Amino acid sequence: MPLADHLRELRNRLAKAMLAITVASIVAAFYSQQLMDFLASPVPKCPPGTGIEDNTGGTCVIIAYQTMLSPFTSTIKVILLAGVMASCPIWLYQLWAFIAPGLHKSEKKYTYYFASVAVPLFLAGAYLAYLIMPVSVKVLISITPDVASNFLSLDDVLDFTTRMVLVFGLAFELPLLLIMLNFAGIVTGKRMAGWWRGVVMGIFVFGAIATPSTDPLGMIALAGPIIVLYFIAVGISILNDRRRRRNDPDAELDDDEASEVDLTPSALGEIETVPSARALPEQATGEADGGRTHRVNGYDDIT
């Protein structure tokens, strides 16, 4: 397919994806208040009528807007986020339909498997984030001194909730990425098993940096399931390597790695005699060169 046709197809796919996001966002606009209440629900809000002077210490939070544009921008942000999430099956299909013609049959098969696992993993990570957020928020606001009050912007609360959901959801995809690398032949399960010390340390460091909350509970809640999923990915990769070796003993050899050569000498069979070609008459008699060359059996006698 020419480059112009590829660009034209990409334009059409992007237009369909943007149309799906727009329609889903318009539908989400009718439920914007319910969506904002859902995203802000992990935060322990103070009862109605509670003033700043009544809210002292780390017991609850007063959520408010701090600028005139904050209600509008927060609502648009939630609507667009809901539209992107609700229309993800459509724009993911458009992405798949664009790259699928360049894949082999086996690659398409593995893509179906990985896509069917990636969505539940992301949802599991998002659900776990939503479960631990109330505890994380309570831990964070519990250190508020009695002389201070917790007065937060709704934009900050929504950003905190969104970041927690995205970080946990994407982090749960890391073990699936390792399995994809193993199925592609880039890394073996044995090598991944040898990395376990550094991987465990890296996961805890990632959990401490990536989680918006600075409490250890969020870090442990994120690192624990990922470590379990990592060892599950190592087990699946080792089983896949064994299956690959049974089907092809040379499957794990690099392209520039020399294969083993069997140097055992084998017995020779019976030697067959090959008759020599009969000489032409002029070669046998020397007539071709006027009789000056003495030939024996058609060959020059140089001796």
XYZ file of C-alpha atoms in Angstrom:
303
model
C 0.000 0.000 0.000
C 1.439 3.453 -0.890
C 2.329 5.928 1.843
C -0.535 8.248 0.884
C -3.045 5.419 1.414
C -1.539 4.655 4.824
C -1.846 8.294 5.870
C -5.405 8.435 4.566
C -6.328 5.319 6.536
C -4.668 6.732 9.664
C -6.688 9.923 9.268
C -9.924 7.949 8.987
C -9.091 5.815 12.018
C -8.248 8.888 14.111
C -11.471 10.587 13.028
C -13.542 7.580 14.107
C -11.713 7.403 17.443
C -12.227 11.125 18.108
C -15.891 10.824 17.182
C -16.336 7.974 19.674
C -14.607 9.977 22.431
C -16.770 13.008 21.659
C -20.023 11.036 21.791
C -19.015 9.299 25.037
C -18.027 12.653 26.577
C -21.399 14.174 25.661
C -23.157 11.266 27.374
C -20.860 11.609 30.414
C -21.737 15.303 30.667
C -25.234 14.374 31.849
C -23.688 12.395 34.736
C -20.859 14.793 35.587
C -22.099 15.427 39.137
C -22.315 11.701 39.918
C -18.842 11.143 38.444
C -17.292 13.922 40.520
C -18.928 12.597 43.683
C -17.605 9.124 42.871
C -14.027 10.338 42.340
C -14.078 12.462 45.494
C -15.726 9.804 47.680
C -12.410 8.350 49.063
C -11.773 11.650 50.846
C -13.451 11.866 54.303
C -15.461 15.077 53.910
C -16.651 17.124 56.820
C -20.408 17.259 57.513
C -22.360 20.102 55.889
C -22.306 23.311 57.892
C -18.858 22.679 59.327
C -16.719 25.801 59.144
C -12.989 26.139 58.963
C -12.858 27.144 62.629
C -14.741 23.945 63.529
C -12.486 21.659 61.462
C -9.271 21.328 63.418
C -7.001 18.329 63.350
C -6.857 15.424 60.950
C -10.396 14.109 61.091
C -12.037 15.336 57.879
C -11.478 17.571 54.856
C -13.366 20.611 53.592
C -13.438 20.459 49.756
C -13.918 23.748 47.943
C -13.133 25.596 44.743
C -10.462 28.268 44.984
C -11.001 30.113 41.678
C -14.011 31.068 39.601
C -12.923 28.859 36.684
C -12.303 25.801 38.854
C -15.876 24.431 38.660
C -15.831 24.633 34.862
C -12.335 23.199 34.385
C -12.915 20.383 36.869
C -16.162 19.392 35.179
C -14.580 19.404 31.699
C -11.655 17.353 32.967
C -13.916 14.698 34.486
C -16.125 14.568 31.386
C -13.168 14.084 29.029
C -11.635 11.447 31.261
C -14.913 9.549 31.398
C -15.289 9.846 27.624
C -11.834 8.431 26.964
C -12.364 5.546 29.387
C -15.872 4.720 28.135
C -14.875 4.760 24.460
C -11.649 2.774 24.899
C -13.031 -0.360 23.150
C -13.721 1.694 20.010
C -10.445 3.605 19.745
C -8.444 0.527 20.738
C -10.148 -1.363 17.908
C -9.277 1.450 15.485
C -5.644 1.221 16.582
C -5.712 -2.549 16.178
C -7.340 -2.340 12.732
C -4.574 0.017 11.589
C -1.636 -2.187 12.642
C -3.223 -5.633 12.106
C -2.487 -5.888 8.331
C 1.242 -5.775 9.085
C 1.169 -8.682 11.560
C 1.619 -12.383 10.905
C -1.068 -14.896 11.793
C 0.756 -16.076 14.933
C 1.363 -12.487 16.049
C -2.332 -11.703 15.692
C -3.178 -14.747 17.829
C -0.860 -13.656 20.637
C -2.202 -10.105 20.406
C -5.722 -11.359 21.088
C -4.487 -13.253 24.148
C -2.542 -10.311 25.560
C -5.380 -7.844 24.961
C -7.838 -10.141 26.751
C -5.507 -10.234 29.785
C -4.432 -6.570 29.750
C -7.933 -5.181 30.338
C -8.666 -7.276 33.488
C -5.224 -6.456 34.874
C -5.772 -2.731 34.422
C -9.217 -2.921 36.013
C -7.807 -4.935 38.932
C -5.131 -2.302 39.531
C -7.672 0.527 39.337
C -10.001 -1.271 41.749
C -7.162 -1.868 44.218
C -6.246 1.825 44.066
C -9.821 2.810 44.783
C -9.901 0.434 47.762
C -6.779 1.752 49.466
C -7.368 5.441 48.727
C -9.649 6.051 51.763
C -7.051 4.519 54.067
C -4.227 6.460 52.398
C -6.121 9.759 52.702
C -6.912 9.120 56.370
C -3.248 8.373 57.069
C -2.170 11.564 55.311
C -4.644 13.885 57.033
C -4.172 12.235 60.430
C -0.856 14.048 60.902
C -2.572 17.450 60.672
C -1.917 19.396 63.894
C -4.861 20.508 65.997
C -4.217 24.170 65.207
C -4.686 23.640 61.451
C -7.579 22.670 59.187
C -7.690 20.533 56.025
C -8.949 22.797 53.254
C -8.440 21.173 49.826
C -9.315 22.126 46.294
C -11.556 19.750 44.384
C -9.094 19.883 41.481
C -6.364 18.466 43.729
C -8.672 15.711 44.975
C -9.644 14.708 41.426
C -6.012 14.773 40.275
C -4.996 12.618 43.224
C -7.717 10.051 42.522
C -6.996 9.946 38.782
C -3.252 9.539 39.277
C -3.727 6.742 41.786
C -6.048 4.841 39.429
C -3.764 5.276 36.394
C -0.563 4.408 38.276
C -2.012 1.241 39.786
C -3.682 0.207 36.531
C -0.565 0.695 34.388
C 1.723 -0.872 37.006
C -0.287 -4.076 36.837
C 0.627 -4.296 33.121
C 4.384 -4.626 33.807
C 4.357 -8.443 34.302
C 2.365 -8.808 31.079
C 5.067 -6.828 29.291
C 7.691 -9.308 30.528
C 5.630 -12.223 29.205
C 5.353 -10.488 25.826
C 9.136 -10.073 25.704
C 9.550 -13.773 26.513
C 7.123 -14.905 23.824
C 8.969 -12.680 21.368
C 12.237 -14.454 22.238
C 13.931 -11.343 23.638
C 14.399 -12.552 27.228
C 14.242 -16.020 28.786
C 12.465 -17.062 31.951
C 15.754 -18.201 33.507
C 17.245 -14.763 33.004
C 14.182 -13.081 34.499
C 14.392 -15.392 37.506
C 17.992 -14.271 38.017
C 16.858 -10.653 38.184
C 14.473 -11.154 41.113
C 16.523 -9.266 43.714
C 16.932 -6.167 41.584
C 13.346 -6.368 40.348
C 11.897 -6.539 43.873
C 14.017 -3.578 44.927
C 13.042 -1.652 41.804
C 9.343 -2.344 42.347
C 9.465 -0.913 45.867
C 11.349 2.154 44.615
C 8.805 2.542 41.808
C 5.951 2.236 44.290
C 7.478 4.922 46.511
C 7.966 7.338 43.591
C 4.899 6.645 41.438
C 2.163 6.707 44.076
C 0.861 10.230 44.711
C 0.454 9.454 48.409
C 3.680 9.413 50.391
C 2.477 6.945 53.014
C 4.082 3.469 53.156
C 0.671 1.828 52.882
C 0.241 2.923 49.276
C 3.756 1.800 48.380
C 3.255 -1.658 49.920
C -0.211 -2.011 48.407
C 1.235 -1.293 44.957
C 4.492 -3.256 45.283
C 3.015 -6.416 46.821
C 0.670 -7.448 43.994
C 3.223 -6.496 41.317
C 5.843 -8.744 42.947
C 3.366 -11.626 42.977
C 2.493 -10.973 39.329
C 6.206 -10.799 38.479
C 6.884 -14.278 39.819
C 3.782 -15.559 38.004
C 5.214 -14.052 34.806
C 8.562 -15.775 35.483
C 6.798 -19.133 35.921
C 4.841 -18.711 32.687
C 8.018 -17.715 30.848
C 9.925 -20.778 32.123
C 7.104 -23.068 30.991
C 7.091 -21.358 27.598
C 10.872 -21.845 27.296
C 10.505 -25.554 28.011
C 7.794 -25.860 25.381
C 9.980 -24.005 22.909
C 12.956 -26.303 23.572
C 10.820 -29.403 23.032
C 9.630 -28.119 19.681
C 12.980 -26.682 18.569
C 16.232 -27.510 20.448
C 17.953 -24.527 18.789
C 15.188 -22.038 19.595
C 17.172 -20.223 22.301
C 20.315 -19.813 20.185
C 21.177 -16.314 19.040
C 21.482 -15.578 15.349
C 25.275 -15.178 15.641
C 25.766 -18.122 18.026
C 27.427 -21.211 16.582
C 25.374 -24.369 16.676
C 26.781 -27.654 17.934
C 28.264 -29.709 15.114
C 28.476 -33.502 15.255
C 32.133 -34.306 14.455
C 31.851 -38.076 14.915
C 33.369 -39.783 11.840
C 31.025 -42.022 9.939
C 31.954 -45.208 8.065
C 32.479 -44.951 4.336
C 30.385 -47.056 2.046
C 31.610 -49.291 -0.747
C 33.796 -47.407 -3.234
C 32.437 -47.433 -6.733
C 34.822 -47.516 -9.708
C 34.252 -44.880 -12.343
C 35.366 -45.793 -15.864
C 37.480 -43.220 -17.664
C 36.238 -41.601 -20.854
C 37.402 -43.262 -24.069
C 40.009 -41.221 -25.974
C 39.246 -39.868 -29.428
C 41.093 -41.553 -32.290
C 43.133 -38.461 -33.119
C 44.175 -38.143 -29.493
C 45.329 -41.736 -29.345
C 47.364 -41.531 -32.562
C 48.577 -37.953 -32.315
C 47.031 -36.935 -35.644
C 45.561 -33.760 -34.158
C 49.011 -32.126 -33.904
C 50.576 -33.715 -36.930
C 52.069 -36.643 -35.114
C 54.592 -34.464 -33.290
C 53.206 -35.273 -29.828
C 53.550 -38.741 -28.452
C 50.307 -39.635 -26.657
C 49.564 -42.609 -24.457
C 45.928 -43.515 -24.016
C 44.971 -40.067 -25.286
C 47.188 -38.091 -22.872
C 50.501 -36.332 -23.539
C 53.507 -38.300 -22.412
C 55.523 -35.526 -20.841
C 58.130 -37.931 -19.565
